[in-house]
Amino acid sequence: MNDNPRALQAALAACPLVAILRGIRPEEVLPVADALIASGLRLIEVPLNSPDPWDSIARLKAHCPADILIGAGTVLSVQDVARLASLEASLLVTPNTDVEVILAGRDAGLAPLVGCMTPTEALAAARAGASALKLFPAGSLGIGYYRDLRAVLPADLPVLAVGGIGVDELAGWQAAGIAGFGLGGSLYAPGRSSDEVGRRGAALVAEWHRVRATPGMAT
């Protein structure tokens, strides 16, 4: 069995930006994925409330290089976990903290990236074995909220900001010590061309490298 939790940590260290392809159709997923990979992204999520998401995930798994981690978002049930594992995917991304789903994902060898908002949810996810946390909706909660939450979490547990994050928000969150970002509408939206997605991806990756290298930005 692949060590997907370890692979997630490696991918986050290389480029901690998760592409959230909500609404993508199977017939467009491969050109979009190629554009994302060319821009430097290594983590791709297809939310399960997209059209034919399992088909898109299967196509991505068959097409993408082994170091590109593919997974599902909006995973809400143990049944979804089992289906995701059957496709040999890597990432299990949830919008909420469901201990049964987290445990099933870990048992299946997936890397759970678990949605949380409150300290209770975040600590429950950590105890259940989340590989990383997804602070959602980060844009509404704000950086000050994240700083307060971070103080009570395990120091080695990555937290990603998801929801309302675009290129202009990366610097502030990076300075606050966030481990990474989930990028939805700022990167992909239904009907957006793969060329446009690639341009947006390249701009986001370039900005992340810039703020990471700027003295006083990274913590």
mmCIF file of C-alpha atoms in Angstrom:
data_model
loop_
_atom_site.group_PDB
_atom_site.id
_atom_site.type_symbol
_atom_site.label_atom_id
_atom_site.label_comp_id
_atom_site.label_asym_id
_atom_site.label_seq_id
_atom_site.Cartn_x
_atom_site.Cartn_y
_atom_site.Cartn_z
ATOM 1 C CA MET A 1 0.000 0.000 0.000
ATOM 2 C CA ASN A 2 1.291 3.460 -0.879
ATOM 3 C CA ASP A 3 2.175 5.719 2.028
ATOM 4 C CA ASN A 4 -0.165 8.497 1.029
ATOM 5 C CA PRO A 5 0.108 10.461 4.296
ATOM 6 C CA ARG A 6 3.881 10.684 3.784
ATOM 7 C CA ALA A 7 3.373 11.550 0.112
ATOM 8 C CA LEU A 8 1.056 14.373 1.143
ATOM 9 C CA GLN A 9 3.701 15.828 3.450
ATOM 10 C CA ALA A 10 6.240 15.695 0.616
ATOM 11 C CA ALA A 11 3.838 17.386 -1.798
ATOM 12 C CA LEU A 12 3.035 20.111 0.732
ATOM 13 C CA ALA A 13 6.742 20.730 1.233
ATOM 14 C CA ALA A 14 7.220 21.085 -2.538
ATOM 15 C CA CYS A 15 4.185 23.272 -3.293
ATOM 16 C CA PRO A 16 1.342 23.408 -0.733
ATOM 17 C CA LEU A 17 -1.415 24.482 -3.112
ATOM 18 C CA VAL A 18 -4.412 22.190 -3.655
ATOM 19 C CA ALA A 19 -6.366 22.690 -6.875
ATOM 20 C CA ILE A 20 -10.100 22.306 -6.146
ATOM 21 C CA LEU A 21 -11.864 21.491 -9.414
ATOM 22 C CA ARG A 22 -15.470 21.874 -8.296
ATOM 23 C CA GLY A 23 -17.865 21.462 -11.198
ATOM 24 C CA ILE A 24 -15.355 20.017 -13.643
ATOM 25 C CA ARG A 25 -16.568 17.509 -16.247
ATOM 26 C CA PRO A 26 -14.677 14.326 -17.158
ATOM 27 C CA GLU A 27 -14.129 15.433 -20.759
ATOM 28 C CA GLU A 28 -12.238 18.566 -19.652
ATOM 29 C CA VAL A 29 -10.353 17.249 -16.638
ATOM 30 C CA LEU A 30 -7.182 16.068 -18.384
ATOM 31 C CA PRO A 31 -6.334 19.329 -20.218
ATOM 32 C CA VAL A 32 -6.967 21.234 -17.001
ATOM 33 C CA ALA A 33 -4.782 18.820 -15.044
ATOM 34 C CA ASP A 34 -1.972 19.155 -17.592
ATOM 35 C CA ALA A 35 -2.161 22.945 -17.262
ATOM 36 C CA LEU A 36 -2.061 22.717 -13.463
ATOM 37 C CA ILE A 37 0.906 20.358 -13.471
ATOM 38 C CA ALA A 38 2.776 22.595 -15.933
ATOM 39 C CA SER A 39 2.190 25.535 -13.581
ATOM 40 C CA GLY A 40 3.799 23.642 -10.702
ATOM 41 C CA LEU A 41 0.832 22.292 -8.739
ATOM 42 C CA ARG A 42 0.999 18.734 -7.403
ATOM 43 C CA LEU A 43 -2.300 18.285 -5.533
ATOM 44 C CA ILE A 44 -5.612 17.951 -7.397
ATOM 45 C CA GLU A 45 -9.037 17.478 -5.809
ATOM 46 C CA VAL A 46 -12.307 16.708 -7.601
ATOM 47 C CA PRO A 47 -15.241 17.433 -5.269
ATOM 48 C CA LEU A 48 -17.868 14.695 -5.307
ATOM 49 C CA ASN A 49 -20.634 17.201 -6.064
ATOM 50 C CA SER A 50 -19.100 17.717 -9.518
ATOM 51 C CA PRO A 51 -20.568 16.047 -12.644
ATOM 52 C CA ASP A 52 -19.469 12.370 -12.816
ATOM 53 C CA PRO A 53 -16.660 12.888 -10.288
ATOM 54 C CA TRP A 54 -15.608 9.251 -10.101
ATOM 55 C CA ASP A 55 -15.006 9.207 -13.851
ATOM 56 C CA SER A 56 -12.852 12.342 -13.562
ATOM 57 C CA ILE A 57 -10.838 10.862 -10.690
ATOM 58 C CA ALA A 58 -10.274 7.603 -12.583
ATOM 59 C CA ARG A 59 -9.081 9.520 -15.652
ATOM 60 C CA LEU A 60 -6.711 11.614 -13.555
ATOM 61 C CA LYS A 61 -5.242 8.547 -11.849
ATOM 62 C CA ALA A 62 -4.592 6.872 -15.201
ATOM 63 C CA HIS A 63 -3.110 10.005 -16.765
ATOM 64 C CA CYS A 64 -1.083 11.915 -14.188
ATOM 65 C CA PRO A 65 2.494 11.175 -13.070
ATOM 66 C CA ALA A 66 2.916 9.258 -9.835
ATOM 67 C CA ASP A 67 4.113 12.315 -7.903
ATOM 68 C CA ILE A 68 0.827 14.161 -8.574
ATOM 69 C CA LEU A 69 -1.601 13.397 -5.762
ATOM 70 C CA ILE A 70 -5.201 12.922 -6.860
ATOM 71 C CA GLY A 71 -8.216 12.750 -4.626
ATOM 72 C CA ALA A 72 -11.821 13.561 -3.936
ATOM 73 C CA GLY A 73 -13.307 16.481 -2.072
ATOM 74 C CA THR A 74 -16.650 16.771 -0.298
ATOM 75 C CA VAL A 75 -16.224 13.200 0.958
ATOM 76 C CA LEU A 76 -19.100 12.622 3.381
ATOM 77 C CA SER A 77 -19.441 8.866 3.906
ATOM 78 C CA VAL A 78 -17.502 5.698 4.572
ATOM 79 C CA GLN A 79 -18.913 4.356 1.297
ATOM 80 C CA ASP A 80 -17.278 7.234 -0.575
ATOM 81 C CA VAL A 81 -13.989 6.432 1.165
ATOM 82 C CA ALA A 82 -14.129 2.818 -0.008
ATOM 83 C CA ARG A 83 -14.831 3.849 -3.597
ATOM 84 C CA LEU A 84 -12.014 6.373 -3.532
ATOM 85 C CA ALA A 85 -9.593 3.764 -2.222
ATOM 86 C CA SER A 86 -10.664 1.356 -4.980
ATOM 87 C CA LEU A 87 -9.417 3.912 -7.522
ATOM 88 C CA GLU A 88 -6.012 4.001 -5.759
ATOM 89 C CA ALA A 89 -6.375 7.712 -5.151
ATOM 90 C CA SER A 90 -4.291 9.512 -2.522
ATOM 91 C CA LEU A 91 -6.281 12.383 -1.048
ATOM 92 C CA LEU A 92 -9.474 12.283 0.964
ATOM 93 C CA VAL A 93 -10.749 15.823 1.474
ATOM 94 C CA THR A 94 -13.757 16.535 3.666
ATOM 95 C CA PRO A 95 -15.726 19.732 4.333
ATOM 96 C CA ASN A 96 -16.417 18.641 7.917
ATOM 97 C CA THR A 97 -15.002 16.612 10.793
ATOM 98 C CA ASP A 98 -16.474 13.097 10.700
ATOM 99 C CA VAL A 99 -14.393 10.703 12.792
ATOM 100 C CA GLU A 100 -15.757 7.600 11.043
ATOM 101 C CA VAL A 101 -14.739 8.967 7.653
ATOM 102 C CA ILE A 102 -11.256 9.903 8.924
ATOM 103 C CA LEU A 103 -10.665 6.479 10.465
ATOM 104 C CA ALA A 104 -11.905 4.708 7.333
ATOM 105 C CA GLY A 105 -9.587 6.832 5.216
ATOM 106 C CA ARG A 106 -6.555 6.078 7.343
ATOM 107 C CA ASP A 107 -7.389 2.364 7.382
ATOM 108 C CA ALA A 108 -7.602 2.457 3.567
ATOM 109 C CA GLY A 109 -4.197 4.132 3.271
ATOM 110 C CA LEU A 110 -5.549 7.495 2.133
ATOM 111 C CA ALA A 111 -4.322 10.867 3.385
ATOM 112 C CA PRO A 112 -7.251 12.630 5.088
ATOM 113 C CA LEU A 113 -7.292 16.407 4.677
ATOM 114 C CA VAL A 114 -10.074 17.214 7.085
ATOM 115 C CA GLY A 115 -12.332 20.246 7.117
ATOM 116 C CA CYS A 116 -12.757 21.969 10.457
ATOM 117 C CA MET A 117 -13.688 25.316 11.942
ATOM 118 C CA THR A 118 -13.754 25.091 15.728
ATOM 119 C CA PRO A 119 -11.078 23.909 18.181
ATOM 120 C CA THR A 120 -13.326 20.966 19.077
ATOM 121 C CA GLU A 121 -13.493 19.845 15.450
ATOM 122 C CA ALA A 122 -9.803 20.422 14.807
ATOM 123 C CA LEU A 123 -8.669 18.459 17.856
ATOM 124 C CA ALA A 124 -11.122 15.629 17.111
ATOM 125 C CA ALA A 125 -9.702 15.400 13.592
ATOM 126 C CA ALA A 126 -6.156 15.348 14.942
ATOM 127 C CA ARG A 127 -6.970 12.548 17.404
ATOM 128 C CA ALA A 128 -8.638 10.505 14.646
ATOM 129 C CA GLY A 129 -5.512 10.672 12.484
ATOM 130 C CA ALA A 130 -5.986 13.507 10.018
ATOM 131 C CA SER A 131 -2.901 14.026 7.857
ATOM 132 C CA ALA A 132 -3.688 17.742 7.624
ATOM 133 C CA LEU A 133 -6.475 20.119 8.534
ATOM 134 C CA LYS A 134 -8.463 22.364 6.226
ATOM 135 C CA LEU A 135 -9.602 25.568 7.920
ATOM 136 C CA PHE A 136 -12.900 26.335 6.212
ATOM 137 C CA PRO A 137 -14.208 28.909 5.458
ATOM 138 C CA ALA A 138 -10.853 30.597 6.025
ATOM 139 C CA GLY A 139 -11.679 33.832 4.227
ATOM 140 C CA SER A 140 -14.662 34.449 6.474
ATOM 141 C CA LEU A 141 -12.915 33.378 9.689
ATOM 142 C CA GLY A 142 -9.796 35.455 9.079
ATOM 143 C CA ILE A 143 -6.119 35.262 9.936
ATOM 144 C CA GLY A 144 -6.603 36.265 13.580
ATOM 145 C CA TYR A 145 -8.939 33.326 14.094
ATOM 146 C CA TYR A 146 -6.359 30.991 12.563
ATOM 147 C CA ARG A 147 -3.624 32.263 14.890
ATOM 148 C CA ASP A 148 -5.806 31.578 17.921
ATOM 149 C CA LEU A 149 -6.716 28.101 16.672
ATOM 150 C CA ARG A 150 -3.121 27.226 15.739
ATOM 151 C CA ALA A 151 -2.027 27.805 19.342
ATOM 152 C CA VAL A 152 -3.943 24.747 20.590
ATOM 153 C CA LEU A 153 -3.102 22.328 17.751
ATOM 154 C CA PRO A 154 -0.251 19.811 17.494
ATOM 155 C CA ALA A 155 2.781 21.699 16.183
ATOM 156 C CA ASP A 156 3.479 19.129 13.447
ATOM 157 C CA LEU A 157 -0.066 19.037 12.041
ATOM 158 C CA PRO A 158 -0.331 21.113 8.838
ATOM 159 C CA VAL A 159 -3.274 23.493 8.475
ATOM 160 C CA LEU A 160 -4.410 24.718 5.056
ATOM 161 C CA ALA A 161 -6.586 27.788 4.457
ATOM 162 C CA VAL A 162 -9.547 27.066 2.178
ATOM 163 C CA GLY A 163 -12.405 29.311 1.104
ATOM 164 C CA GLY A 164 -12.044 32.830 -0.229
ATOM 165 C CA ILE A 165 -8.329 32.497 -0.946
ATOM 166 C CA GLY A 166 -6.802 34.098 -4.031
ATOM 167 C CA VAL A 167 -3.442 35.425 -5.117
ATOM 168 C CA ASP A 168 -3.830 38.588 -3.022
ATOM 169 C CA GLU A 169 -4.438 36.637 0.183
ATOM 170 C CA LEU A 170 -1.394 34.363 0.119
ATOM 171 C CA ALA A 171 1.065 36.800 1.700
ATOM 172 C CA GLY A 172 -0.949 37.523 4.829
ATOM 173 C CA TRP A 173 -1.732 33.899 5.544
ATOM 174 C CA GLN A 174 1.847 32.846 4.803
ATOM 175 C CA ALA A 175 3.108 35.414 7.289
ATOM 176 C CA ALA A 176 0.742 33.974 9.894
ATOM 177 C CA GLY A 177 2.318 30.538 9.455
ATOM 178 C CA ILE A 178 -0.308 28.708 7.411
ATOM 179 C CA ALA A 179 1.023 25.485 5.842
ATOM 180 C CA GLY A 180 -0.811 25.738 2.542
ATOM 181 C CA PHE A 181 -3.950 26.643 0.629
ATOM 182 C CA GLY A 182 -6.919 25.100 -1.119
ATOM 183 C CA LEU A 183 -7.772 27.082 -4.248
ATOM 184 C CA GLY A 184 -11.180 26.866 -5.847
ATOM 185 C CA GLY A 185 -12.785 29.766 -7.697
ATOM 186 C CA SER A 186 -9.539 31.721 -7.869
ATOM 187 C CA LEU A 187 -8.123 28.874 -9.960
ATOM 188 C CA TYR A 188 -10.888 26.907 -11.686
ATOM 189 C CA ALA A 189 -14.535 27.595 -12.463
ATOM 190 C CA PRO A 190 -16.849 25.696 -14.835
ATOM 191 C CA GLY A 191 -16.343 26.909 -18.371
ATOM 192 C CA ARG A 192 -12.896 28.361 -17.733
ATOM 193 C CA SER A 193 -10.385 27.203 -20.355
ATOM 194 C CA SER A 194 -7.394 25.082 -19.490
ATOM 195 C CA ASP A 195 -5.139 27.890 -20.739
ATOM 196 C CA GLU A 196 -6.740 30.334 -18.306
ATOM 197 C CA VAL A 197 -6.500 27.807 -15.468
ATOM 198 C CA GLY A 198 -2.826 27.362 -16.282
ATOM 199 C CA ARG A 199 -2.213 31.127 -16.193
ATOM 200 C CA ARG A 200 -3.974 31.414 -12.870
ATOM 201 C CA GLY A 201 -2.059 28.436 -11.503
ATOM 202 C CA ALA A 202 1.268 29.897 -12.578
ATOM 203 C CA ALA A 203 0.428 33.230 -10.930
ATOM 204 C CA LEU A 204 -0.543 31.523 -7.671
ATOM 205 C CA VAL A 205 2.587 29.356 -7.625
ATOM 206 C CA ALA A 206 4.791 32.366 -8.399
ATOM 207 C CA GLU A 207 3.185 34.377 -5.599
ATOM 208 C CA TRP A 208 3.614 31.514 -3.137
ATOM 209 C CA HIS A 209 7.317 31.268 -4.007
ATOM 210 C CA ARG A 210 7.644 35.047 -3.694
ATOM 211 C CA VAL A 211 6.122 35.310 -0.237
ATOM 212 C CA ARG A 212 7.949 32.222 0.932
ATOM 213 C CA ALA A 213 11.293 33.778 -0.046
ATOM 214 C CA THR A 214 10.543 37.273 1.263
ATOM 215 C CA PRO A 215 12.264 37.999 4.586
ATOM 216 C CA GLY A 216 9.718 38.407 7.348
ATOM 217 C CA MET A 217 6.987 36.636 5.399
ATOM 218 C CA ALA A 218 7.650 32.975 6.208
ATOM 219 C CA THR A 219 7.506 31.822 9.801
#
